[in-house]
């Protein structure tokens, strides 16, 4: 939705970025952690562990979308700048917010690395095994090849 908002805004207002709603960049992302809940990750049920890992994964995706949406406004000046502030001051504020969000992103990625190692049943979206159609599998059975239920396709295939 954020990408759609950014695209519609760029089309409507001439591609000057999302500088008018840059407060979104400074909004905190609140996620529970072990210190606030008092419950360790390994004490959670497998479903709760999966939920924690999924929330961390989607929080990382959200941070990346925010950074990608606002980086243009931070790099180039907008023609619709308020007269009370200089262009460089607004760009510097936005750059600081982007750097803060980058720090948040790095911390979340480190958290994901730790918790995903303990939650082996989490698979990010798009990484599920792809099932081979039955007609292809049946044809290979007729040729004497072994039947596999699913394969993960790679660049090498």
PDB file of C-alpha atoms in Angstrom:
ATOM      1  CA  UNK A   1       0.000   0.000   0.000  1.00  0.00           C
ATOM      2  CA  UNK A   2       2.851   2.375   0.727  1.00  0.00           C
ATOM      3  CA  UNK A   3       4.305   1.840  -2.744  1.00  0.00           C
ATOM      4  CA  UNK A   4       0.858   2.504  -4.254  1.00  0.00           C
ATOM      5  CA  UNK A   5       0.529   5.690  -2.194  1.00  0.00           C
ATOM      6  CA  UNK A   6       3.981   6.852  -3.285  1.00  0.00           C
ATOM      7  CA  UNK A   7       3.252   6.138  -6.949  1.00  0.00           C
ATOM      8  CA  UNK A   8      -0.121   7.913  -6.872  1.00  0.00           C
ATOM      9  CA  UNK A   9       1.451  10.873  -5.055  1.00  0.00           C
ATOM     10  CA  UNK A  10       4.262  11.107  -7.609  1.00  0.00           C
ATOM     11  CA  UNK A  11       1.820  11.010 -10.529  1.00  0.00           C
ATOM     12  CA  UNK A  12      -0.507  13.581  -8.961  1.00  0.00           C
ATOM     13  CA  UNK A  13       2.132  16.035  -7.706  1.00  0.00           C
ATOM     14  CA  UNK A  14       4.851  15.710 -10.316  1.00  0.00           C
ATOM     15  CA  UNK A  15       7.226  13.212  -8.746  1.00  0.00           C
ATOM     16  CA  UNK A  16       8.467  15.347  -5.864  1.00  0.00           C
ATOM     17  CA  UNK A  17       8.567  12.423  -3.453  1.00  0.00           C
ATOM     18  CA  UNK A  18       6.769  11.948  -0.172  1.00  0.00           C
ATOM     19  CA  UNK A  19       8.251  14.894   1.692  1.00  0.00           C
ATOM     20  CA  UNK A  20       4.797  16.032   2.863  1.00  0.00           C
ATOM     21  CA  UNK A  21       4.243  12.864   4.885  1.00  0.00           C
ATOM     22  CA  UNK A  22       7.778  12.332   6.132  1.00  0.00           C
ATOM     23  CA  UNK A  23       6.476  12.072   9.711  1.00  0.00           C
ATOM     24  CA  UNK A  24       5.707   8.456   8.820  1.00  0.00           C
ATOM     25  CA  UNK A  25       9.451   7.881   8.619  1.00  0.00           C
ATOM     26  CA  UNK A  26       9.903   8.927  12.241  1.00  0.00           C
ATOM     27  CA  UNK A  27       7.047   6.844  13.649  1.00  0.00           C
ATOM     28  CA  UNK A  28       8.198   4.097  15.996  1.00  0.00           C
ATOM     29  CA  UNK A  29       7.678   0.439  15.241  1.00  0.00           C
ATOM     30  CA  UNK A  30       6.549  -1.261  18.423  1.00  0.00           C
ATOM     31  CA  UNK A  31       7.308  -4.951  18.776  1.00  0.00           C
ATOM     32  CA  UNK A  32       7.362  -6.924  22.022  1.00  0.00           C
ATOM     33  CA  UNK A  33      10.737  -8.215  23.113  1.00  0.00           C
ATOM     34  CA  UNK A  34      11.999 -10.616  25.716  1.00  0.00           C
ATOM     35  CA  UNK A  35      12.885  -7.886  28.209  1.00  0.00           C
ATOM     36  CA  UNK A  36       9.395  -6.345  28.150  1.00  0.00           C
ATOM     37  CA  UNK A  37       7.440  -9.599  28.313  1.00  0.00           C
ATOM     38  CA  UNK A  38       9.688 -11.566  30.629  1.00  0.00           C
ATOM     39  CA  UNK A  39       9.165 -14.666  28.484  1.00  0.00           C
ATOM     40  CA  UNK A  40      12.088 -16.217  26.623  1.00  0.00           C
ATOM     41  CA  UNK A  41      11.769 -17.180  22.966  1.00  0.00           C
ATOM     42  CA  UNK A  42      12.391 -20.853  23.667  1.00  0.00           C
ATOM     43  CA  UNK A  43       9.596 -20.836  26.288  1.00  0.00           C
ATOM     44  CA  UNK A  44       7.015 -19.979  23.614  1.00  0.00           C
ATOM     45  CA  UNK A  45       4.946 -22.586  21.800  1.00  0.00           C
ATOM     46  CA  UNK A  46       5.922 -23.365  18.192  1.00  0.00           C
ATOM     47  CA  UNK A  47       2.976 -21.297  16.930  1.00  0.00           C
ATOM     48  CA  UNK A  48       4.025 -18.334  19.065  1.00  0.00           C
ATOM     49  CA  UNK A  49       7.630 -18.702  17.910  1.00  0.00           C
ATOM     50  CA  UNK A  50       6.465 -18.679  14.292  1.00  0.00           C
ATOM     51  CA  UNK A  51       4.400 -15.550  15.012  1.00  0.00           C
ATOM     52  CA  UNK A  52       7.394 -13.754  16.544  1.00  0.00           C
ATOM     53  CA  UNK A  53       9.610 -14.613  13.569  1.00  0.00           C
ATOM     54  CA  UNK A  54       6.896 -13.618  11.077  1.00  0.00           C
ATOM     55  CA  UNK A  55       6.328 -10.276  12.844  1.00  0.00           C
ATOM     56  CA  UNK A  56      10.055  -9.562  12.756  1.00  0.00           C
ATOM     57  CA  UNK A  57      10.212 -10.509   9.068  1.00  0.00           C
ATOM     58  CA  UNK A  58       7.301  -8.209   8.155  1.00  0.00           C
ATOM     59  CA  UNK A  59       8.724  -5.382  10.287  1.00  0.00           C
ATOM     60  CA  UNK A  60      11.936  -5.649   8.257  1.00  0.00           C
ATOM     61  CA  UNK A  61       9.916  -5.477   5.035  1.00  0.00           C
ATOM     62  CA  UNK A  62       8.085  -2.389   6.316  1.00  0.00           C
ATOM     63  CA  UNK A  63      11.348  -0.626   7.200  1.00  0.00           C
ATOM     64  CA  UNK A  64      12.748  -1.384   3.751  1.00  0.00           C
ATOM     65  CA  UNK A  65       9.616  -0.011   2.065  1.00  0.00           C
ATOM     66  CA  UNK A  66       9.804   3.177   4.130  1.00  0.00           C
ATOM     67  CA  UNK A  67      13.458   3.721   3.336  1.00  0.00           C
ATOM     68  CA  UNK A  68      12.955   3.051  -0.372  1.00  0.00           C
ATOM     69  CA  UNK A  69       9.931   5.357  -0.527  1.00  0.00           C
ATOM     70  CA  UNK A  70      11.632   8.327   1.111  1.00  0.00           C
ATOM     71  CA  UNK A  71      15.178   8.089  -0.192  1.00  0.00           C
ATOM     72  CA  UNK A  72      14.345  10.078  -3.336  1.00  0.00           C
ATOM     73  CA  UNK A  73      12.970  12.989  -1.287  1.00  0.00           C
ATOM     74  CA  UNK A  74      16.093  12.988   0.862  1.00  0.00           C
ATOM     75  CA  UNK A  75      18.427  13.012  -2.120  1.00  0.00           C
ATOM     76  CA  UNK A  76      16.744  15.581  -4.357  1.00  0.00           C
ATOM     77  CA  UNK A  77      15.058  18.854  -3.530  1.00  0.00           C
ATOM     78  CA  UNK A  78      11.310  19.144  -3.925  1.00  0.00           C
ATOM     79  CA  UNK A  79       9.713  22.121  -5.694  1.00  0.00           C
ATOM     80  CA  UNK A  80       6.941  22.156  -3.076  1.00  0.00           C
ATOM     81  CA  UNK A  81       9.188  23.072  -0.100  1.00  0.00           C
ATOM     82  CA  UNK A  82       7.789  25.238   2.653  1.00  0.00           C
ATOM     83  CA  UNK A  83       9.103  28.792   2.624  1.00  0.00           C
ATOM     84  CA  UNK A  84       9.904  28.727   6.344  1.00  0.00           C
ATOM     85  CA  UNK A  85      12.648  26.134   6.026  1.00  0.00           C
ATOM     86  CA  UNK A  86      15.497  25.831   3.626  1.00  0.00           C
ATOM     87  CA  UNK A  87      15.763  22.915   1.226  1.00  0.00           C
ATOM     88  CA  UNK A  88      18.938  21.615   2.811  1.00  0.00           C
ATOM     89  CA  UNK A  89      17.445  21.708   6.323  1.00  0.00           C
ATOM     90  CA  UNK A  90      14.450  19.608   5.255  1.00  0.00           C
ATOM     91  CA  UNK A  91      16.684  17.191   3.359  1.00  0.00           C
ATOM     92  CA  UNK A  92      19.001  16.855   6.361  1.00  0.00           C
ATOM     93  CA  UNK A  93      16.064  16.106   8.675  1.00  0.00           C
ATOM     94  CA  UNK A  94      14.822  13.450   6.285  1.00  0.00           C
ATOM     95  CA  UNK A  95      18.299  11.961   5.927  1.00  0.00           C
ATOM     96  CA  UNK A  96      18.570  11.724   9.719  1.00  0.00           C
ATOM     97  CA  UNK A  97      15.220   9.930   9.855  1.00  0.00           C
ATOM     98  CA  UNK A  98      16.331   7.537   7.126  1.00  0.00           C
ATOM     99  CA  UNK A  99      19.566   6.781   8.987  1.00  0.00           C
ATOM    100  CA  UNK A 100      17.568   6.103  12.173  1.00  0.00           C
ATOM    101  CA  UNK A 101      15.308   3.742  10.219  1.00  0.00           C
ATOM    102  CA  UNK A 102      18.411   2.046   8.776  1.00  0.00           C
ATOM    103  CA  UNK A 103      19.693   1.452  12.319  1.00  0.00           C
ATOM    104  CA  UNK A 104      16.307  -0.041  13.194  1.00  0.00           C
ATOM    105  CA  UNK A 105      16.474  -2.231  10.082  1.00  0.00           C
ATOM    106  CA  UNK A 106      19.928  -3.556  10.964  1.00  0.00           C
ATOM    107  CA  UNK A 107      18.834  -4.348  14.531  1.00  0.00           C
ATOM    108  CA  UNK A 108      15.711  -6.139  13.287  1.00  0.00           C
ATOM    109  CA  UNK A 109      17.728  -8.165  10.784  1.00  0.00           C
ATOM    110  CA  UNK A 110      20.077  -9.233  13.563  1.00  0.00           C
ATOM    111  CA  UNK A 111      17.085 -10.247  15.707  1.00  0.00           C
ATOM    112  CA  UNK A 112      15.633 -12.187  12.777  1.00  0.00           C
ATOM    113  CA  UNK A 113      18.916 -14.004  12.284  1.00  0.00           C
ATOM    114  CA  UNK A 114      18.874 -15.176  15.906  1.00  0.00           C
ATOM    115  CA  UNK A 115      15.205 -16.132  16.205  1.00  0.00           C
ATOM    116  CA  UNK A 116      14.902 -17.766  12.793  1.00  0.00           C
ATOM    117  CA  UNK A 117      17.773 -20.087  13.700  1.00  0.00           C
ATOM    118  CA  UNK A 118      15.661 -21.296  16.632  1.00  0.00           C
ATOM    119  CA  UNK A 119      12.398 -21.502  14.670  1.00  0.00           C
ATOM    120  CA  UNK A 120      13.156 -23.960  11.889  1.00  0.00           C
ATOM    121  CA  UNK A 121       9.532 -24.182  10.708  1.00  0.00           C
ATOM    122  CA  UNK A 122       9.362 -20.537   9.521  1.00  0.00           C
ATOM    123  CA  UNK A 123       9.671 -20.041   5.776  1.00  0.00           C
ATOM    124  CA  UNK A 124       9.553 -16.519   4.320  1.00  0.00           C
ATOM    125  CA  UNK A 125       6.817 -15.928   1.726  1.00  0.00           C
ATOM    126  CA  UNK A 126       7.917 -16.950  -1.746  1.00  0.00           C
ATOM    127  CA  UNK A 127      10.346 -19.597  -0.495  1.00  0.00           C
ATOM    128  CA  UNK A 128       7.869 -22.484  -0.241  1.00  0.00           C
ATOM    129  CA  UNK A 129       8.578 -25.588  -2.301  1.00  0.00           C
ATOM    130  CA  UNK A 130       6.941 -25.458  -5.715  1.00  0.00           C
ATOM    131  CA  UNK A 131       4.856 -28.510  -6.536  1.00  0.00           C
ATOM    132  CA  UNK A 132       5.478 -30.149  -9.876  1.00  0.00           C
ATOM    133  CA  UNK A 133       2.258 -30.687 -11.909  1.00  0.00           C
ATOM    134  CA  UNK A 134       1.037 -34.278 -11.861  1.00  0.00           C
ATOM    135  CA  UNK A 135       1.171 -34.667 -15.648  1.00  0.00           C
ATOM    136  CA  UNK A 136       4.911 -33.916 -15.624  1.00  0.00           C
ATOM    137  CA  UNK A 137       5.515 -36.249 -12.695  1.00  0.00           C
ATOM    138  CA  UNK A 138       3.438 -39.005 -14.312  1.00  0.00           C
ATOM    139  CA  UNK A 139       5.452 -38.683 -17.541  1.00  0.00           C
ATOM    140  CA  UNK A 140       8.714 -39.097 -15.634  1.00  0.00           C
ATOM    141  CA  UNK A 141       7.303 -42.182 -13.856  1.00  0.00           C
ATOM    142  CA  UNK A 142       6.703 -43.779 -17.226  1.00  0.00           C
ATOM    143  CA  UNK A 143      10.342 -43.175 -18.155  1.00  0.00           C
ATOM    144  CA  UNK A 144      11.538 -45.054 -15.066  1.00  0.00           C
ATOM    145  CA  UNK A 145      12.603 -41.982 -13.074  1.00  0.00           C
ATOM    146  CA  UNK A 146      11.876 -41.649  -9.374  1.00  0.00           C
ATOM    147  CA  UNK A 147       8.923 -39.560  -8.282  1.00  0.00           C
ATOM    148  CA  UNK A 148       9.505 -36.526  -6.031  1.00  0.00           C
ATOM    149  CA  UNK A 149       6.554 -34.687  -4.552  1.00  0.00           C
ATOM    150  CA  UNK A 150       8.061 -31.193  -4.695  1.00  0.00           C
ATOM    151  CA  UNK A 151      11.180 -29.361  -5.688  1.00  0.00           C
ATOM    152  CA  UNK A 152      12.652 -26.012  -4.833  1.00  0.00           C
ATOM    153  CA  UNK A 153      13.556 -24.363  -8.089  1.00  0.00           C
ATOM    154  CA  UNK A 154      16.857 -22.534  -8.188  1.00  0.00           C
ATOM    155  CA  UNK A 155      18.776 -20.431 -10.696  1.00  0.00           C
ATOM    156  CA  UNK A 156      20.820 -23.472 -11.615  1.00  0.00           C
ATOM    157  CA  UNK A 157      17.739 -25.396 -12.851  1.00  0.00           C
TER     158      UNK A 157
END
